[in-house]
PDB file of C-alpha atoms in Angstrom:
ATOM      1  CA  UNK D   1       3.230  10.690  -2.372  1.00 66.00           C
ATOM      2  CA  UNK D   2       0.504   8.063  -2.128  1.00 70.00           C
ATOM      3  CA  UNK D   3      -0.508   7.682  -5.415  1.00 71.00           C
ATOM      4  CA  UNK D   4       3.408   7.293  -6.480  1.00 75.00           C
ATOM      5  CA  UNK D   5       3.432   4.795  -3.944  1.00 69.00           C
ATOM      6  CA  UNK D   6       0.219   2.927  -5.241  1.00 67.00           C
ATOM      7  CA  UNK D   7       1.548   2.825  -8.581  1.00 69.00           C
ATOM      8  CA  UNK D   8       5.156   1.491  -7.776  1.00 66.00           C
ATOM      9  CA  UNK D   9       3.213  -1.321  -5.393  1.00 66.00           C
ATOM     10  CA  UNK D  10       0.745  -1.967  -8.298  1.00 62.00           C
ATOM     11  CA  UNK D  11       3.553  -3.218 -10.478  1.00 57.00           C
ATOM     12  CA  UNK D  12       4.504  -5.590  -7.812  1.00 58.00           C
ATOM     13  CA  UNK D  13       3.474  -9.460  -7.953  1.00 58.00           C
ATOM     14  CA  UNK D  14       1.459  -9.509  -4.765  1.00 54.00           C
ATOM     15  CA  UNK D  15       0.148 -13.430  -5.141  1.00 56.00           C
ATOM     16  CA  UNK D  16       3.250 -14.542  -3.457  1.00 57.00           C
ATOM     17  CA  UNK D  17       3.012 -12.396  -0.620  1.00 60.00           C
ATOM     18  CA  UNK D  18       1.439 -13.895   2.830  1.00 68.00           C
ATOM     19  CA  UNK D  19      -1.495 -12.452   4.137  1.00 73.00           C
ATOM     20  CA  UNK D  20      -0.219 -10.604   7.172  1.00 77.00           C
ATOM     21  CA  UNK D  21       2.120  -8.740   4.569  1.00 79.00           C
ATOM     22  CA  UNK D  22      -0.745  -8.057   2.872  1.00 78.00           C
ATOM     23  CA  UNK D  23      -2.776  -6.562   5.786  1.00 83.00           C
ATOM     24  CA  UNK D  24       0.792  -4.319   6.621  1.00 86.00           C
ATOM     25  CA  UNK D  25       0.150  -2.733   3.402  1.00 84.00           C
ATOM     26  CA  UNK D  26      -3.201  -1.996   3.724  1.00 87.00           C
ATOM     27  CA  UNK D  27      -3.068  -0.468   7.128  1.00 89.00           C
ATOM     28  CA  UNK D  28       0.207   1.857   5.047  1.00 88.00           C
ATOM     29  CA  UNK D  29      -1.914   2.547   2.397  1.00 89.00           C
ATOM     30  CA  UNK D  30      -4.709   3.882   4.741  1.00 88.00           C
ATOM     31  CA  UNK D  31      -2.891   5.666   6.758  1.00 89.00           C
ATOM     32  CA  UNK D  32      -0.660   7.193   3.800  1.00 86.00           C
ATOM     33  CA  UNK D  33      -4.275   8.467   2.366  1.00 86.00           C
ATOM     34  CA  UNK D  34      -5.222   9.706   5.047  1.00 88.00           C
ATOM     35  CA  UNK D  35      -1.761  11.885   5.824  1.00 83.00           C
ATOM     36  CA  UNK D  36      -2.587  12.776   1.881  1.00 79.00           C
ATOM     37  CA  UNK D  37      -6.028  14.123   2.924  1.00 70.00           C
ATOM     38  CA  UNK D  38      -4.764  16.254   6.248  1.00 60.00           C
TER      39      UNK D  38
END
């Protein structure tokens, strides 16, 4: 689900990560919320 999915990213160390990762997992996240919501 998206909130499982939250919480195992949470855990993650994101500083290291470059920003275009960064964006990738926004634009999943949204789009995981919204399949959530539908």
């Amino acid at each position: 689900s998206y909130w499982e999915f939250i919480e195992a990213t949470e855990g993650e160390d994101s500083s290291g990560w470059s920003s275009s990762v960064q964006e990738d997992i926004s634009a999943l996240e949204g789009y995981l919320m919204k399949m959530d919501i539908l």
